[in-house]
């Protein structure tokens, strides 16, 4: 936003950092502080001699001529009297990488004249490189892999794969310290731990069945066993395929990376519940019995408890306005 004033810095401490110089603006027609409004642009890289400077892709440092400080900023905002705007000040160490800027917009000068000497029309049009589908696909996968491999910085809400099935911690999406408000991603505790129990019970059933069959015992009917191995076993493979690779990654990891595996574990829990509540498989039609009503009541009761827990913790993630 044009202010119709000149940028100025002087040997006065900035509001938030006493070691840095204050930056402000000065009236354009007042020449009493002319020297304090003199800056030079220093390119932040060794550009070829005839290469033009480009907005958004060209980086520079703005150096104050009299004091040699560089235009610099930091994340901390100014107090209420400055409407909590981001502060800029003069850094006495121009070599810092955080003192590098780029041009976002080109606007008219003080005489409302558009910038001259633009040569966009004379530039050769770049023709996109022709690539077939498979080359594009491979390039995309490699770029995604490289980008993910570079996300190695620490994060306060990062968590390891061992913690995910137990929902030990969630992710904070937004926090307002003044009003003590927060939007927090957290799973349904009952549903999450039901999936853990379902996984454990399924592994226990499979282990017990294998041990019993080695001793010439057949505790599970063949039709029930086949469905348990084929359906629930497939869900277990899906869970492992989406979960195990994260143990090999050295990047930032969050609880939302477990969501595909969590869905598979929910299917496992449902299959285990069906196995526990079913004696056998009746073909082609299963008729309702007294046990059918018990199974229905069990499922409805569990669903009600699950829904009540969702209602209880929903404001954390979905928020509501009074």
Short mmCIF file of C-alpha atoms in Angstrom, two decimals:
data_model
loop_
_atom_site.label_atom_id
_atom_site.label_comp_id
_atom_site.label_asym_id
_atom_site.label_seq_id
_atom_site.Cartn_x
_atom_site.Cartn_y
_atom_site.Cartn_z
CA UNK A 1 0.00 0.00 0.00
CA UNK A 2 1.64 3.31 -1.06
CA UNK A 3 2.24 5.73 1.83
CA UNK A 4 3.60 8.64 -0.26
CA UNK A 5 6.48 8.88 2.20
CA UNK A 6 10.14 7.92 2.12
CA UNK A 7 11.65 5.03 4.06
CA UNK A 8 13.94 6.25 6.83
CA UNK A 9 16.13 4.76 9.52
CA UNK A 10 18.33 6.45 12.09
CA UNK A 11 20.44 5.64 15.10
CA UNK A 12 17.48 5.06 17.41
CA UNK A 13 16.62 1.70 18.96
CA UNK A 14 13.68 -0.18 17.47
CA UNK A 15 10.63 -0.75 19.73
CA UNK A 16 11.20 -4.49 20.21
CA UNK A 17 14.96 -4.90 19.73
CA UNK A 18 17.21 -2.31 21.40
CA UNK A 19 20.23 -3.59 19.45
CA UNK A 20 18.63 -2.79 16.07
CA UNK A 21 17.74 0.54 14.49
CA UNK A 22 14.24 1.88 14.18
CA UNK A 23 12.66 2.08 10.73
CA UNK A 24 9.99 4.65 9.96
CA UNK A 25 8.94 6.93 7.09
CA UNK A 26 9.49 10.60 6.35
CA UNK A 27 7.53 13.17 4.38
CA UNK A 28 8.58 13.24 0.75
CA UNK A 29 8.80 17.04 0.52
CA UNK A 30 10.82 17.44 3.75
CA UNK A 31 14.54 17.38 2.91
CA UNK A 32 15.89 17.94 6.42
CA UNK A 33 16.47 14.19 6.86
CA UNK A 34 17.46 13.47 3.27
CA UNK A 35 20.62 11.52 4.13
CA UNK A 36 18.68 9.18 6.42
CA UNK A 37 16.44 8.18 3.49
CA UNK A 38 19.27 6.99 1.28
CA UNK A 39 19.42 3.24 0.63
CA UNK A 40 21.22 1.04 -1.84
CA UNK A 41 20.09 -2.26 -3.31
CA UNK A 42 22.59 -5.07 -2.97
CA UNK A 43 21.86 -8.22 -4.95
CA UNK A 44 21.87 -11.32 -2.80
CA UNK A 45 23.54 -13.50 -5.41
CA UNK A 46 26.20 -13.23 -8.09
CA UNK A 47 24.02 -12.54 -11.10
CA UNK A 48 25.44 -12.61 -14.63
CA UNK A 49 26.31 -9.21 -16.01
CA UNK A 50 23.51 -8.95 -18.57
CA UNK A 51 20.80 -10.79 -16.66
CA UNK A 52 17.84 -8.54 -15.74
CA UNK A 53 16.54 -8.41 -12.20
CA UNK A 54 13.25 -10.30 -11.85
CA UNK A 55 10.47 -9.74 -9.37
CA UNK A 56 9.53 -12.67 -7.11
CA UNK A 57 12.59 -14.63 -8.22
CA UNK A 58 15.32 -12.04 -7.67
CA UNK A 59 16.60 -11.55 -4.12
CA UNK A 60 18.25 -8.46 -2.71
CA UNK A 61 19.29 -6.67 0.48
CA UNK A 62 18.31 -3.09 1.24
CA UNK A 63 21.31 -1.40 2.87
CA UNK A 64 21.09 2.00 4.56
CA UNK A 65 23.90 4.18 3.17
CA UNK A 66 24.85 6.25 6.27
CA UNK A 67 24.64 3.49 8.92
CA UNK A 68 25.19 0.33 6.81
CA UNK A 69 22.32 -1.53 8.50
CA UNK A 70 20.12 -3.88 6.48
CA UNK A 71 16.34 -3.94 6.34
CA UNK A 72 15.33 -6.92 8.50
CA UNK A 73 12.27 -8.42 10.16
CA UNK A 74 11.35 -11.12 12.67
CA UNK A 75 8.20 -13.06 13.66
CA UNK A 76 7.37 -11.08 16.82
CA UNK A 77 4.62 -8.51 16.31
CA UNK A 78 4.42 -4.96 17.61
CA UNK A 79 2.20 -4.05 20.60
CA UNK A 80 -1.42 -2.88 20.41
CA UNK A 81 -0.43 0.72 19.73
CA UNK A 82 0.98 -0.47 16.40
CA UNK A 83 -2.02 -2.71 15.70
CA UNK A 84 0.15 -5.83 16.18
CA UNK A 85 1.81 -5.35 12.83
CA UNK A 86 5.07 -7.08 12.01
CA UNK A 87 8.10 -5.00 12.88
CA UNK A 88 10.92 -4.18 10.50
CA UNK A 89 14.16 -2.73 11.79
CA UNK A 90 17.79 -2.23 10.87
CA UNK A 91 20.06 -5.21 11.43
CA UNK A 92 23.71 -4.33 11.97
CA UNK A 93 24.73 -7.67 10.49
CA UNK A 94 23.73 -7.47 6.81
CA UNK A 95 25.20 -10.90 6.09
CA UNK A 96 22.30 -12.70 7.79
CA UNK A 97 20.11 -14.67 5.40
CA UNK A 98 16.99 -13.29 7.07
CA UNK A 99 17.85 -9.85 5.66
CA UNK A 100 17.09 -11.00 2.11
CA UNK A 101 13.98 -9.67 0.33
CA UNK A 102 12.24 -10.02 -3.01
CA UNK A 103 9.90 -7.82 -5.05
CA UNK A 104 6.23 -8.76 -4.75
CA UNK A 105 4.57 -6.02 -6.83
CA UNK A 106 5.68 -3.26 -9.19
CA UNK A 107 3.65 -0.09 -8.76
CA UNK A 108 3.64 3.38 -10.30
CA UNK A 109 6.16 5.94 -9.06
CA UNK A 110 5.41 9.25 -7.32
CA UNK A 111 4.46 10.80 -10.64
CA UNK A 112 1.95 8.01 -11.34
CA UNK A 113 4.06 6.82 -14.24
CA UNK A 114 4.18 3.11 -14.88
CA UNK A 115 7.62 1.47 -14.59
CA UNK A 116 9.53 1.84 -17.84
CA UNK A 117 11.92 -0.36 -19.73
CA UNK A 118 9.86 -3.48 -19.32
CA UNK A 119 10.87 -6.09 -21.79
CA UNK A 120 8.33 -8.85 -21.24
CA UNK A 121 7.15 -8.58 -24.83
CA UNK A 122 10.66 -9.06 -26.16
CA UNK A 123 11.45 -12.10 -24.07
CA UNK A 124 11.34 -15.44 -25.86
CA UNK A 125 8.40 -17.58 -24.91
CA UNK A 126 9.49 -20.69 -23.08
CA UNK A 127 8.13 -23.84 -24.64
CA UNK A 128 7.33 -26.53 -22.04
CA UNK A 129 9.43 -29.62 -22.35
CA UNK A 130 7.52 -32.46 -23.94
CA UNK A 131 7.21 -35.47 -21.65
CA UNK A 132 5.06 -38.55 -21.86
CA UNK A 133 2.79 -39.64 -19.04
CA UNK A 134 5.21 -42.10 -17.46
CA UNK A 135 8.08 -39.58 -17.32
CA UNK A 136 5.77 -37.02 -15.73
CA UNK A 137 4.57 -39.59 -13.22
CA UNK A 138 8.10 -40.65 -12.28
CA UNK A 139 9.23 -37.02 -11.99
CA UNK A 140 6.28 -36.20 -9.75
CA UNK A 141 7.01 -39.14 -7.46
CA UNK A 142 10.69 -38.20 -7.20
CA UNK A 143 9.87 -34.58 -6.41
CA UNK A 144 7.39 -35.60 -3.72
CA UNK A 145 9.94 -37.98 -2.24
CA UNK A 146 12.63 -35.29 -2.19
CA UNK A 147 10.29 -32.74 -0.65
CA UNK A 148 9.18 -35.12 2.09
CA UNK A 149 12.74 -36.18 2.82
CA UNK A 150 13.64 -32.55 3.44
CA UNK A 151 11.04 -32.07 6.20
CA UNK A 152 13.40 -32.94 9.04
CA UNK A 153 12.94 -29.95 11.35
CA UNK A 154 11.46 -30.51 14.80
CA UNK A 155 7.85 -29.60 15.57
CA UNK A 156 6.10 -29.34 18.95
CA UNK A 157 3.21 -31.52 17.79
CA UNK A 158 5.22 -34.11 15.89
CA UNK A 159 4.89 -37.68 17.16
CA UNK A 160 6.34 -41.10 16.44
CA UNK A 161 4.56 -44.09 14.88
CA UNK A 162 4.62 -46.01 18.18
CA UNK A 163 2.33 -43.38 19.73
CA UNK A 164 -0.26 -43.26 16.95
CA UNK A 165 -2.43 -46.33 17.69
CA UNK A 166 -2.87 -45.16 21.30
CA UNK A 167 -3.77 -41.52 20.52
CA UNK A 168 -1.28 -40.17 23.04
CA UNK A 169 -1.22 -36.68 21.53
CA UNK A 170 -3.02 -34.74 18.81
CA UNK A 171 -2.21 -31.67 16.71
CA UNK A 172 -2.96 -28.04 17.51
CA UNK A 173 -4.28 -26.27 14.40
CA UNK A 174 -4.85 -22.82 15.91
CA UNK A 175 -4.27 -21.14 19.29
CA UNK A 176 -5.22 -17.75 20.68
CA UNK A 177 -3.34 -17.16 23.92
CA UNK A 178 -5.24 -13.99 24.80
CA UNK A 179 -8.65 -15.65 24.83
CA UNK A 180 -7.31 -19.14 25.64
CA UNK A 181 -9.01 -20.64 22.60
CA UNK A 182 -7.68 -23.54 20.60
CA UNK A 183 -8.58 -25.83 17.70
CA UNK A 184 -7.09 -29.25 18.38
CA UNK A 185 -7.15 -32.41 16.28
CA UNK A 186 -7.85 -35.42 18.48
CA UNK A 187 -9.40 -38.79 17.72
CA UNK A 188 -12.38 -40.43 19.37
CA UNK A 189 -10.70 -42.05 22.36
CA UNK A 190 -13.18 -44.92 22.63
CA UNK A 191 -13.06 -45.69 18.92
CA UNK A 192 -9.28 -45.38 18.81
CA UNK A 193 -8.69 -47.78 21.69
CA UNK A 194 -11.36 -50.15 20.40
CA UNK A 195 -9.24 -50.51 17.27
CA UNK A 196 -6.17 -51.29 19.39
CA UNK A 197 -8.11 -53.94 21.30
CA UNK A 198 -9.48 -55.33 18.03
CA UNK A 199 -5.97 -55.69 16.61
CA UNK A 200 -4.75 -57.41 19.76
CA UNK A 201 -7.72 -59.78 19.92
CA UNK A 202 -7.38 -60.72 16.26
CA UNK A 203 -3.69 -61.56 16.64
CA UNK A 204 -4.54 -63.55 19.77
CA UNK A 205 -7.32 -65.49 18.00
CA UNK A 206 -5.06 -66.35 15.07
CA UNK A 207 -2.25 -67.48 17.38
CA UNK A 208 -4.62 -69.59 19.49
CA UNK A 209 -6.20 -71.15 16.40
CA UNK A 210 -2.82 -72.08 14.92
CA UNK A 211 -1.72 -73.61 18.22
CA UNK A 212 -4.98 -75.57 18.58
CA UNK A 213 -4.80 -76.96 15.05
CA UNK A 214 -1.26 -78.19 15.64
CA UNK A 215 -2.70 -80.19 18.52
CA UNK A 216 -5.40 -81.69 16.28
CA UNK A 217 -8.16 -79.49 17.68
CA UNK A 218 -10.60 -77.52 15.56
CA UNK A 219 -12.22 -74.85 17.78
CA UNK A 220 -13.39 -72.62 14.90
CA UNK A 221 -15.72 -73.85 12.12
CA UNK A 222 -14.10 -73.84 8.70
CA UNK A 223 -16.51 -71.27 7.24
CA UNK A 224 -15.88 -68.85 10.11
CA UNK A 225 -12.13 -69.45 9.96
CA UNK A 226 -12.01 -68.80 6.22
CA UNK A 227 -13.85 -65.53 6.58
CA UNK A 228 -11.64 -64.53 9.50
CA UNK A 229 -8.43 -65.28 7.61
CA UNK A 230 -9.50 -63.89 4.24
CA UNK A 231 -11.39 -60.74 5.22
CA UNK A 232 -9.81 -59.70 8.51
CA UNK A 233 -6.40 -60.92 7.39
CA UNK A 234 -6.63 -58.67 4.34
CA UNK A 235 -7.48 -55.69 6.56
CA UNK A 236 -4.45 -56.52 8.71
CA UNK A 237 -2.20 -56.45 5.64
CA UNK A 238 -3.65 -53.08 4.62
CA UNK A 239 -3.02 -51.76 8.14
CA UNK A 240 0.59 -52.94 8.11
CA UNK A 241 1.36 -51.66 4.60
CA UNK A 242 0.19 -48.15 5.51
CA UNK A 243 1.79 -48.17 8.97
CA UNK A 244 5.16 -49.93 8.79
CA UNK A 245 6.90 -47.59 6.26
CA UNK A 246 6.74 -44.68 8.71
CA UNK A 247 9.23 -46.45 10.97
CA UNK A 248 11.81 -46.06 8.18
CA UNK A 249 11.23 -42.32 7.64
CA UNK A 250 13.43 -39.64 9.13
CA UNK A 251 11.08 -36.70 8.48
CA UNK A 252 8.46 -34.89 10.53
CA UNK A 253 5.62 -37.25 11.41
CA UNK A 254 2.18 -36.43 12.78
CA UNK A 255 -0.84 -38.35 13.97
CA UNK A 256 -2.73 -37.67 10.72
CA UNK A 257 -0.24 -39.92 8.89
CA UNK A 258 -1.85 -42.83 10.73
CA UNK A 259 -5.39 -42.17 9.49
CA UNK A 260 -5.30 -44.69 6.58
CA UNK A 261 -4.04 -47.38 8.95
CA UNK A 262 -6.59 -46.33 11.54
CA UNK A 263 -9.36 -46.92 9.01
CA UNK A 264 -8.00 -50.41 8.36
CA UNK A 265 -7.80 -51.10 12.10
CA UNK A 266 -11.45 -50.02 12.44
CA UNK A 267 -12.37 -52.63 9.82
CA UNK A 268 -10.38 -55.20 11.79
CA UNK A 269 -12.22 -54.27 14.99
CA UNK A 270 -15.57 -54.66 13.21
CA UNK A 271 -14.57 -58.06 11.85
CA UNK A 272 -13.44 -59.21 15.28
CA UNK A 273 -16.70 -58.05 16.84
CA UNK A 274 -18.62 -59.93 14.16
CA UNK A 275 -16.53 -63.04 14.88
CA UNK A 276 -17.19 -62.83 18.61
CA UNK A 277 -20.94 -62.35 18.20
CA UNK A 278 -21.37 -65.04 15.52
CA UNK A 279 -21.38 -68.79 16.14
CA UNK A 280 -21.39 -69.83 12.49
CA UNK A 281 -22.31 -68.67 9.01
CA UNK A 282 -25.73 -69.71 7.77
CA UNK A 283 -26.23 -70.02 4.01
CA UNK A 284 -28.01 -68.68 2.11
CA UNK A 285 -30.12 -66.83 4.70
CA UNK A 286 -29.47 -66.22 8.40
CA UNK A 287 -32.63 -66.24 10.51
CA UNK A 288 -33.09 -64.02 13.53
CA UNK A 289 -32.79 -65.71 16.94
CA UNK A 290 -32.56 -64.58 20.55
CA UNK A 291 -28.82 -64.12 20.06
CA UNK A 292 -29.50 -61.85 17.11
CA UNK A 293 -31.27 -59.37 19.37
CA UNK A 294 -28.35 -59.53 21.81
CA UNK A 295 -25.89 -58.79 19.02
CA UNK A 296 -28.02 -55.90 17.79
CA UNK A 297 -28.27 -54.45 21.29
CA UNK A 298 -24.49 -54.76 21.73
CA UNK A 299 -23.75 -52.95 18.48
CA UNK A 300 -26.32 -50.21 19.14
CA UNK A 301 -25.05 -49.72 22.70
CA UNK A 302 -21.47 -49.42 21.55
CA UNK A 303 -22.48 -47.03 18.77
CA UNK A 304 -24.30 -44.84 21.30
CA UNK A 305 -21.26 -44.66 23.58
CA UNK A 306 -19.05 -43.86 20.58
CA UNK A 307 -21.40 -41.07 19.50
CA UNK A 308 -21.55 -39.59 23.01
CA UNK A 309 -17.75 -39.44 23.12
CA UNK A 310 -17.77 -37.71 19.73
CA UNK A 311 -20.23 -35.10 21.02
CA UNK A 312 -18.05 -34.57 24.10
CA UNK A 313 -14.77 -33.91 22.25
CA UNK A 314 -16.15 -32.40 19.02
CA UNK A 315 -15.78 -28.75 20.19
CA UNK A 316 -12.00 -29.25 20.38
CA UNK A 317 -11.71 -29.96 16.67
CA UNK A 318 -14.84 -28.55 15.04
CA UNK A 319 -15.32 -25.50 17.30
CA UNK A 320 -18.67 -23.85 17.96
CA UNK A 321 -19.73 -20.27 18.45
CA UNK A 322 -21.87 -19.18 21.35
#
